[in-house]
GROMACS .gro file of C-alpha atoms in nm:
model
  373
    1MET     CA    1   0.437  -0.980   1.775
    2HIS     CA    2   0.270  -0.663   1.650
    3THR     CA    3  -0.026  -0.721   1.421
    4MET     CA    4  -0.263  -0.486   1.254
    5PRO     CA    5  -0.601  -0.410   1.405
    6ALA     CA    6  -0.887  -0.627   1.289
    7HIS     CA    7  -1.048  -0.472   0.987
    8ALA     CA    8  -1.413  -0.500   1.087
    9ALA     CA    9  -1.389  -0.313   1.413
   10HIS     CA   10  -1.234  -0.008   1.258
   11HIS     CA   11  -1.415   0.106   0.949
   12ASP     CA   12  -1.719   0.332   0.930
   13ASP     CA   13  -2.004   0.147   1.100
   14ARG     CA   14  -2.227   0.205   0.800
   15GLU     CA   15  -1.993   0.036   0.553
   16ILE     CA   16  -2.043  -0.328   0.460
   17GLU     CA   17  -1.748  -0.483   0.278
   18THR     CA   18  -1.796  -0.860   0.312
   19LEU     CA   19  -2.083  -1.108   0.291
   20GLU     CA   20  -2.031  -1.189   0.662
   21GLU     CA   21  -2.085  -0.822   0.751
   22PHE     CA   22  -2.392  -0.810   0.528
   23ASP     CA   23  -2.549  -1.113   0.699
   24ALA     CA   24  -2.461  -0.989   1.047
   25THR     CA   25  -2.611  -0.645   0.979
   26VAL     CA   26  -2.934  -0.779   0.831
   27SER     CA   27  -2.990  -1.020   1.119
   28ALA     CA   28  -2.892  -0.775   1.395
   29ARG     CA   29  -3.067  -0.462   1.267
   30SER     CA   30  -3.315  -0.594   1.012
   31THR     CA   31  -3.258  -0.275   0.810
   32LEU     CA   32  -3.000  -0.161   0.556
   33ALA     CA   33  -3.133   0.196   0.543
   34GLY     CA   34  -2.845   0.440   0.499
   35PHE     CA   35  -2.580   0.167   0.469
   36ARG     CA   36  -2.302   0.156   0.208
   37VAL     CA   37  -2.246  -0.190   0.061
   38GLN     CA   38  -1.916  -0.210  -0.122
   39ALA     CA   39  -1.831  -0.476  -0.382
   40VAL     CA   40  -2.019  -0.760  -0.209
   41ASP     CA   41  -2.168  -1.033  -0.430
   42LEU     CA   42  -2.539  -1.034  -0.337
   43THR     CA   43  -2.654  -1.272  -0.611
   44ASP     CA   44  -2.762  -1.525  -0.345
   45ARG     CA   45  -2.915  -1.267  -0.107
   46THR     CA   46  -3.229  -1.187  -0.310
   47ARG     CA   47  -3.465  -1.298  -0.031
   48GLU     CA   48  -3.291  -1.073   0.224
   49LEU     CA   49  -3.286  -0.775  -0.013
   50LEU     CA   50  -3.657  -0.815  -0.092
   51ALA     CA   51  -3.745  -0.836   0.279
   52THR     CA   52  -3.522  -0.556   0.414
   53ASP     CA   53  -3.566  -0.178   0.403
   54THR     CA   54  -3.287  -0.025   0.193
   55ALA     CA   55  -3.399   0.340   0.186
   56GLY     CA   56  -3.104   0.571   0.134
   57ALA     CA   57  -2.860   0.278   0.100
   58VAL     CA   58  -2.586   0.279  -0.163
   59PHE     CA   59  -2.477  -0.038  -0.344
   60LEU     CA   60  -2.135   0.004  -0.505
   61GLY     CA   61  -2.055  -0.266  -0.759
   62CYS     CA   62  -2.262  -0.540  -0.592
   63PRO     CA   63  -2.383  -0.811  -0.830
   64MET     CA   64  -2.754  -0.882  -0.759
   65ARG     CA   65  -3.053  -1.035  -0.936
   66GLU     CA   66  -3.269  -0.806  -1.148
   67ASN     CA   67  -3.575  -0.826  -0.919
   68ALA     CA   68  -3.359  -0.743  -0.614
   69ALA     CA   69  -3.202  -0.446  -0.795
   70ALA     CA   70  -3.545  -0.317  -0.900
   71LYS     CA   71  -3.677  -0.343  -0.544
   72VAL     CA   72  -3.386  -0.161  -0.378
   73ARG     CA   73  -3.408   0.116  -0.640
   74ALA     CA   74  -3.780   0.148  -0.564
   75ASP     CA   75  -3.683   0.185  -0.194
   76GLY     CA   76  -3.477   0.489  -0.294
   77ALA     CA   77  -3.138   0.319  -0.277
   78MET     CA   78  -2.863   0.410  -0.523
   79VAL     CA   79  -2.724   0.123  -0.727
   80PHE     CA   80  -2.387   0.155  -0.901
   81PRO     CA   81  -2.380  -0.168  -1.100
   82PRO     CA   82  -2.061  -0.373  -1.148
   83VAL     CA   83  -1.865  -0.267  -1.457
   84PRO     CA   84  -1.824  -0.558  -1.699
   85HIS     CA   85  -1.492  -0.661  -1.861
   86LEU     CA   86  -1.265  -0.475  -1.619
   87PRO     CA   87  -0.955  -0.654  -1.485
   88PHE     CA   88  -1.005  -0.482  -1.145
   89ASP     CA   89  -1.297  -0.385  -0.922
   90PRO     CA   90  -1.325  -0.005  -0.894
   91TYR     CA   91  -1.550  -0.032  -0.585
   92ARG     CA   92  -1.332  -0.274  -0.387
   93GLY     CA   93  -1.372  -0.257  -0.010
   94LEU     CA   94  -1.034  -0.398   0.095
   95LEU     CA   95  -0.670  -0.355  -0.006
   96TYR     CA   96  -0.501  -0.598  -0.244
   97SER     CA   97  -0.304  -0.899  -0.124
   98PRO     CA   98   0.008  -1.021  -0.306
   99ASP     CA   99  -0.177  -1.344  -0.391
  100GLU     CA  100  -0.456  -1.148  -0.556
  101LEU     CA  101  -0.230  -0.923  -0.764
  102PHE     CA  102  -0.006  -1.213  -0.872
  103ALA     CA  103  -0.279  -1.475  -0.928
  104GLY     CA  104  -0.192  -1.663  -1.248
  105LEU     CA  105   0.185  -1.609  -1.211
  106ASP     CA  106   0.248  -1.976  -1.292
  107LYS     CA  107   0.131  -1.898  -1.647
  108GLY     CA  108   0.364  -1.596  -1.661
  109TYR     CA  109   0.341  -1.244  -1.518
  110GLU     CA  110   0.143  -1.119  -1.822
  111GLU     CA  111  -0.154  -1.328  -1.703
  112THR     CA  112  -0.173  -1.171  -1.356
  113LEU     CA  113  -0.430  -0.916  -1.240
  114ASP     CA  114  -0.143  -0.670  -1.189
  115ALA     CA  115  -0.027  -0.695  -1.551
  116ARG     CA  116  -0.380  -0.692  -1.692
  117ALA     CA  117  -0.475  -0.381  -1.495
  118TYR     CA  118  -0.163  -0.206  -1.628
  119ALA     CA  119  -0.245  -0.309  -1.987
  120TRP     CA  120  -0.600  -0.173  -1.943
  121PHE     CA  121  -0.456   0.152  -1.802
  122GLN     CA  122  -0.221   0.195  -2.101
  123ARG     CA  123  -0.500   0.125  -2.348
  124THR     CA  124  -0.759   0.360  -2.194
  125LYS     CA  125  -0.511   0.636  -2.104
  126ALA     CA  126  -0.418   0.667  -2.472
  127ASP     CA  127  -0.776   0.723  -2.588
  128GLY     CA  128  -0.874   0.962  -2.307
  129ASP     CA  129  -1.206   0.791  -2.232
  130ILE     CA  130  -1.403   0.976  -1.959
  131LEU     CA  131  -1.554   0.651  -1.825
  132ALA     CA  132  -1.208   0.498  -1.783
  133SER     CA  133  -1.068   0.804  -1.604
  134MET     CA  134  -1.373   0.809  -1.376
  135LEU     CA  135  -1.329   0.439  -1.295
  136ARG     CA  136  -0.961   0.498  -1.213
  137SER     CA  137  -1.056   0.778  -0.973
  138ILE     CA  138  -1.326   0.570  -0.804
  139HIS     CA  139  -1.082   0.282  -0.769
  140ASP     CA  140  -0.810   0.502  -0.616
  141ASP     CA  141  -1.061   0.657  -0.378
  142ALA     CA  142  -1.181   0.311  -0.268
  143VAL     CA  143  -0.818   0.208  -0.209
  144SER     CA  144  -0.752   0.518   0.006
  145ASP     CA  145  -1.066   0.443   0.209
  146ALA     CA  146  -0.953   0.084   0.267
  147LEU     CA  147  -0.603   0.203   0.363
  148ASP     CA  148  -0.736   0.450   0.620
  149GLU     CA  149  -0.956   0.180   0.774
  150LEU     CA  150  -0.662  -0.060   0.800
  151LEU     CA  151  -0.420   0.193   0.949
  152ARG     CA  152  -0.647   0.353   1.205
  153ASP     CA  153  -0.468   0.350   1.545
  154THR     CA  154  -0.141   0.211   1.405
  155ARG     CA  155   0.197   0.384   1.413
  156VAL     CA  156   0.325   0.387   1.057
  157VAL     CA  157   0.686   0.445   0.958
  158GLY     CA  158   0.770   0.504   0.594
  159VAL     CA  159   1.083   0.355   0.439
  160MET     CA  160   1.173   0.524   0.109
  161GLY     CA  161   1.447   0.431  -0.133
  162GLY     CA  162   1.524   0.349  -0.493
  163HIS     CA  163   1.404   0.053  -0.700
  164ALA     CA  164   1.758  -0.001  -0.833
  165MET     CA  165   1.894  -0.171  -0.519
  166GLY     CA  166   1.954  -0.534  -0.621
  167ARG     CA  167   1.876  -0.846  -0.420
  168GLY     CA  168   2.197  -1.012  -0.303
  169THR     CA  169   2.367  -0.680  -0.220
  170GLU     CA  170   2.477  -0.567   0.127
  171ALA     CA  171   2.257  -0.258   0.091
  172TYR     CA  172   1.950  -0.479   0.031
  173ALA     CA  173   2.031  -0.693   0.337
  174GLY     CA  174   2.070  -0.375   0.545
  175ALA     CA  175   1.732  -0.242   0.433
  176ALA     CA  176   1.576  -0.579   0.522
  177ARG     CA  177   1.726  -0.568   0.872
  178LEU     CA  178   1.591  -0.213   0.911
  179GLY     CA  179   1.237  -0.324   0.817
  180ARG     CA  180   1.264  -0.613   1.061
  181GLU     CA  181   1.383  -0.398   1.350
  182LEU     CA  182   1.114  -0.133   1.297
  183THR     CA  183   0.844  -0.401   1.283
  184ARG     CA  184   0.973  -0.569   1.598
  185ALA     CA  185   0.958  -0.229   1.769
  186GLY     CA  186   0.581  -0.230   1.711
  187LEU     CA  187   0.573   0.002   1.410
  188THR     CA  188   0.398  -0.072   1.081
  189VAL     CA  189   0.641  -0.038   0.790
  190ALA     CA  190   0.503   0.129   0.476
  191THR     CA  191   0.697   0.151   0.149
  192GLY     CA  192   0.635   0.250  -0.211
  193GLY     CA  193   0.561  -0.119  -0.263
  194GLY     CA  194   0.800  -0.175  -0.553
  195PRO     CA  195   1.133  -0.358  -0.598
  196GLY     CA  196   1.475  -0.268  -0.455
  197ALA     CA  197   1.494  -0.083  -0.123
  198MET     CA  198   1.114  -0.094  -0.097
  199GLU     CA  199   1.101  -0.471  -0.130
  200ALA     CA  200   1.387  -0.516   0.117
  201ALA     CA  201   1.203  -0.320   0.389
  202ASN     CA  202   0.880  -0.516   0.329
  203LEU     CA  203   1.081  -0.840   0.339
  204GLY     CA  204   1.230  -0.734   0.673
  205ALA     CA  205   0.881  -0.677   0.814
  206TYR     CA  206   0.777  -1.019   0.681
  207ALA     CA  207   1.082  -1.174   0.854
  208ALA     CA  208   1.008  -1.012   1.192
  209PRO     CA  209   0.849  -1.322   1.359
  210PHE     CA  210   1.133  -1.552   1.246
  211ASP     CA  211   1.498  -1.601   1.353
  212ASP     CA  212   1.817  -1.466   1.192
  213GLU     CA  213   1.864  -1.787   0.997
  214MET     CA  214   1.535  -1.737   0.812
  215LEU     CA  215   1.637  -1.392   0.688
  216ALA     CA  216   1.982  -1.514   0.583
  217GLU     CA  217   1.831  -1.804   0.385
  218ALA     CA  218   1.561  -1.584   0.234
  219LEU     CA  219   1.823  -1.335   0.114
  220GLN     CA  220   2.013  -1.622  -0.049
  221LEU     CA  221   1.702  -1.757  -0.222
  222LEU     CA  222   1.613  -1.413  -0.355
  223ALA     CA  223   1.964  -1.348  -0.487
  224LYS     CA  224   1.894  -1.608  -0.760
  225ALA     CA  225   1.675  -1.345  -0.930
  226PRO     CA  226   1.848  -1.018  -0.836
  227LYS     CA  227   1.636  -0.780  -1.048
  228PHE     CA  228   1.286  -0.768  -1.197
  229THR     CA  229   1.447  -0.748  -1.541
  230PRO     CA  230   1.468  -0.946  -1.766
  231SER     CA  231   1.189  -1.155  -1.610
  232ILE     CA  232   0.928  -1.026  -1.367
  233THR     CA  233   0.795  -1.385  -1.352
  234ASP     CA  234   1.125  -1.522  -1.215
  235TRP     CA  235   1.169  -1.225  -0.981
  236ALA     CA  236   0.820  -1.265  -0.830
  237ALA     CA  237   0.842  -1.647  -0.822
  238ALA     CA  238   1.154  -1.625  -0.600
  239ALA     CA  239   0.961  -1.406  -0.354
  240PHE     CA  240   0.667  -1.649  -0.346
  241GLU     CA  241   0.913  -1.933  -0.284
  242VAL     CA  242   1.027  -1.751   0.033
  243ARG     CA  243   0.666  -1.689   0.139
  244THR     CA  244   0.576  -2.056   0.084
  245ARG     CA  245   0.874  -2.182   0.284
  246TRP     CA  246   0.804  -1.945   0.573
  247PRO     CA  247   0.430  -1.876   0.575
  248ARG     CA  248   0.254  -1.625   0.802
  249GLY     CA  249   0.519  -1.355   0.810
  250GLY     CA  250   0.484  -1.012   0.970
  251THR     CA  251   0.252  -0.747   0.830
  252SER     CA  252   0.350  -0.435   0.638
  253ILE     CA  253   0.209  -0.201   0.374
  254GLY     CA  254   0.312  -0.151   0.012
  255ILE     CA  255   0.179   0.152  -0.178
  256PRO     CA  256   0.277   0.111  -0.545
  257THR     CA  257   0.134   0.258  -0.865
  258TRP     CA  258   0.037   0.141  -1.213
  259PHE     CA  259   0.173   0.474  -1.336
  260TYR     CA  260   0.517   0.306  -1.334
  261GLY     CA  261   0.387  -0.002  -1.505
  262HIS     CA  262   0.722  -0.155  -1.586
  263GLU     CA  263   0.780  -0.181  -1.212
  264PRO     CA  264   0.592  -0.467  -1.040
  265PRO     CA  265   0.474  -0.458  -0.677
  266ASN     CA  266   0.673  -0.671  -0.434
  267PRO     CA  267   0.500  -0.974  -0.277
  268PHE     CA  268   0.631  -0.921   0.079
  269ALA     CA  269   0.390  -0.642   0.176
  270SER     CA  270   0.090  -0.815   0.335
  271HIS     CA  271  -0.145  -0.533   0.227
  272ILE     CA  272  -0.099  -0.355  -0.106
  273ALA     CA  273  -0.267  -0.022  -0.180
  274LYS     CA  274  -0.205   0.004  -0.553
  275TYR     CA  275  -0.306   0.325  -0.729
  276PHE     CA  276  -0.345   0.442  -1.087
  277ALA     CA  277  -0.256   0.803  -0.998
  278ASN     CA  278   0.103   0.841  -0.881
  279ALA     CA  279   0.041   1.182  -0.716
  280THR     CA  280  -0.234   1.033  -0.496
  281ARG     CA  281  -0.004   0.746  -0.411
  282GLU     CA  282   0.298   0.963  -0.319
  283ASP     CA  283   0.096   1.199  -0.102
  284GLY     CA  284  -0.095   0.913   0.059
  285LEU     CA  285   0.220   0.724   0.149
  286LEU     CA  286   0.386   1.022   0.317
  287ALA     CA  287   0.072   1.158   0.484
  288ARG     CA  288   0.013   0.820   0.649
  289SER     CA  289   0.373   0.781   0.776
  290THR     CA  290   0.283   0.945   1.105
  291ALA     CA  291   0.573   0.793   1.303
  292GLY     CA  292   0.830   0.934   1.059
  293VAL     CA  293   1.013   0.840   0.742
  294VAL     CA  294   1.353   0.684   0.675
  295PHE     CA  295   1.506   0.781   0.340
  296LEU     CA  296   1.754   0.530   0.202
  297PRO     CA  297   1.980   0.628  -0.090
  298GLY     CA  298   1.777   0.679  -0.406
  299ALA     CA  299   1.758   0.900  -0.712
  300ALA     CA  300   1.500   1.153  -0.839
  301GLY     CA  301   1.197   0.972  -0.691
  302THR     CA  302   1.347   0.963  -0.343
  303VAL     CA  303   1.461   1.328  -0.364
  304GLN     CA  304   1.104   1.421  -0.459
  305GLU     CA  305   0.972   1.227  -0.159
  306ILE     CA  306   1.210   1.405   0.079
  307PHE     CA  307   1.071   1.745  -0.020
  308ASP     CA  308   0.712   1.619  -0.051
  309ASN     CA  309   0.756   1.524   0.313
  310ALA     CA  310   0.947   1.837   0.416
  311THR     CA  311   0.680   2.079   0.289
  312PRO     CA  312   0.397   1.987   0.532
  313ASN     CA  313   0.659   1.962   0.808
  314TYR     CA  314   0.780   2.316   0.723
  315TYR     CA  315   0.430   2.467   0.722
  316GLU     CA  316   0.297   2.229   0.990
  317SER     CA  317  -0.004   2.178   0.764
  318ARG     CA  318  -0.049   1.824   0.901
  319GLY     CA  319   0.013   1.925   1.260
  320GLU     CA  320   0.343   1.860   1.435
  321PRO     CA  321   0.639   1.786   1.208
  322THR     CA  322   0.718   1.414   1.179
  323PRO     CA  323   1.071   1.268   1.203
  324MET     CA  324   1.283   1.247   0.886
  325VAL     CA  325   1.598   1.032   0.887
  326LEU     CA  326   1.829   1.039   0.584
  327VAL     CA  327   2.068   0.744   0.557
  328ASP     CA  328   2.417   0.766   0.398
  329ARG     CA  329   2.606   1.092   0.452
  330ALA     CA  330   2.806   1.079   0.128
  331HIS     CA  331   2.495   1.014  -0.080
  332TRP     CA  332   2.285   1.299   0.062
  333THR     CA  333   2.563   1.558   0.102
  334GLU     CA  334   2.785   1.493  -0.204
  335ARG     CA  335   2.622   1.279  -0.473
  336LEU     CA  336   2.278   1.440  -0.434
  337PRO     CA  337   2.327   1.725  -0.181
  338THR     CA  338   1.974   1.719  -0.048
  339TRP     CA  339   2.067   1.739   0.321
  340PRO     CA  340   2.215   2.094   0.317
  341LEU     CA  341   1.895   2.228   0.158
  342LEU     CA  342   1.673   2.035   0.402
  343ARG     CA  343   1.876   2.170   0.695
  344SER     CA  344   1.854   2.528   0.565
  345LEU     CA  345   1.478   2.496   0.526
  346ALA     CA  346   1.443   2.360   0.879
  347ARG     CA  347   1.652   2.633   1.044
  348GLU     CA  348   1.469   2.804   1.332
  349ARG     CA  349   1.149   2.612   1.261
  350SER     CA  350   0.994   2.339   1.474
  351MET     CA  351   1.099   2.076   1.219
  352GLU     CA  352   1.466   2.150   1.295
  353SER     CA  353   1.466   1.904   1.585
  354ARG     CA  354   1.289   1.640   1.373
  355ILE     CA  355   1.549   1.584   1.099
  356ALA     CA  356   1.865   1.373   1.113
  357LEU     CA  357   2.139   1.246   0.882
  358VAL     CA  358   2.305   0.916   0.974
  359ASP     CA  359   2.593   0.731   0.812
  360ARG     CA  360   2.479   0.375   0.849
  361ILE     CA  361   2.140   0.211   0.813
  362GLU     CA  362   2.189   0.048   1.156
  363GLU     CA  363   2.167   0.396   1.315
  364ALA     CA  364   1.826   0.477   1.165
  365PRO     CA  365   1.592   0.316   1.425
  366GLU     CA  366   1.771   0.491   1.713
  367ALA     CA  367   1.760   0.827   1.529
  368LEU     CA  368   1.390   0.780   1.461
  369LYS     CA  369   1.324   0.712   1.827
  370ARG     CA  370   1.529   1.015   1.933
  371LEU     CA  371   1.350   1.252   1.692
  372GLY     CA  372   1.009   1.116   1.785
  373GLY     CA  373   1.068   1.214   2.145
   0.00000   0.00000   0.00000
């Protein structure tokens, strides 16, 4: 079963993102000079901080005692103190987990970190506060950094599609089977992290280690709360019920945004890179889908993603064009005739051999493999 690379081995060797890494570094090197310590609670590491050289180090949002903070500043370290009263940590070193974003769900979705971060965003966006916009940017940058560290040396395939696809539909089941097959083929599935087609693909990745019966039962359980309206609480609770019944599912990535605040993230992505800025999120999702992208039927958002993806493929600004597979001929040639335009753009360019239109979702993995050479 394909799993993601261990986090610690892959990030910048000068970054410390957990207390374990902090302790290991101090004991192995007995210096923190030039290190970056990101969102690690150092309240109980005063002795180590006082005894260790921290020249040129940077402490991003690390709680520490006053005497420790004074000493590291005197060493010439930079200290960005934690920001009080924020529902999120702008300096976080790791991606979100579904459990973290949905903590407090038993009291209702409004109590979760996800909902509180959105409420903060709405409040501060309205009054245009420079500190708030700076904190959003720092947060999104920290999330991108964590995402890059996680995905290094993995083959990522994007699955795009609308949020309107309801649980309990044949289309949803098809998208889940697609996510499962891609994951079993050793690819890491990445989606926009929201409901609908996105959730189905993340669910499929989660179901990859289990048998057919598990997916069939999970789909039935989820159908009890087909949409995230009228109750996000019920919708999310059904997903957590599946996760509790079948723990330790397969890994996948969700990349949602608080920009669409009415739309919750789905709990089946094992790692969630949630952004405040939608543009950063869209570009980040497509740029990291290095093994190609499958586009399921969707509306304006999915059309935008097709051309956001086509542009670097057309100019080869990210190197070789990556595979693009559009699913559902009638949808992409008649309802929203995106395919004829994509084909015209690709004509006589190297991306021409990297695009395909298939009728059925079952044909997508084979098409992806064919285009990827």
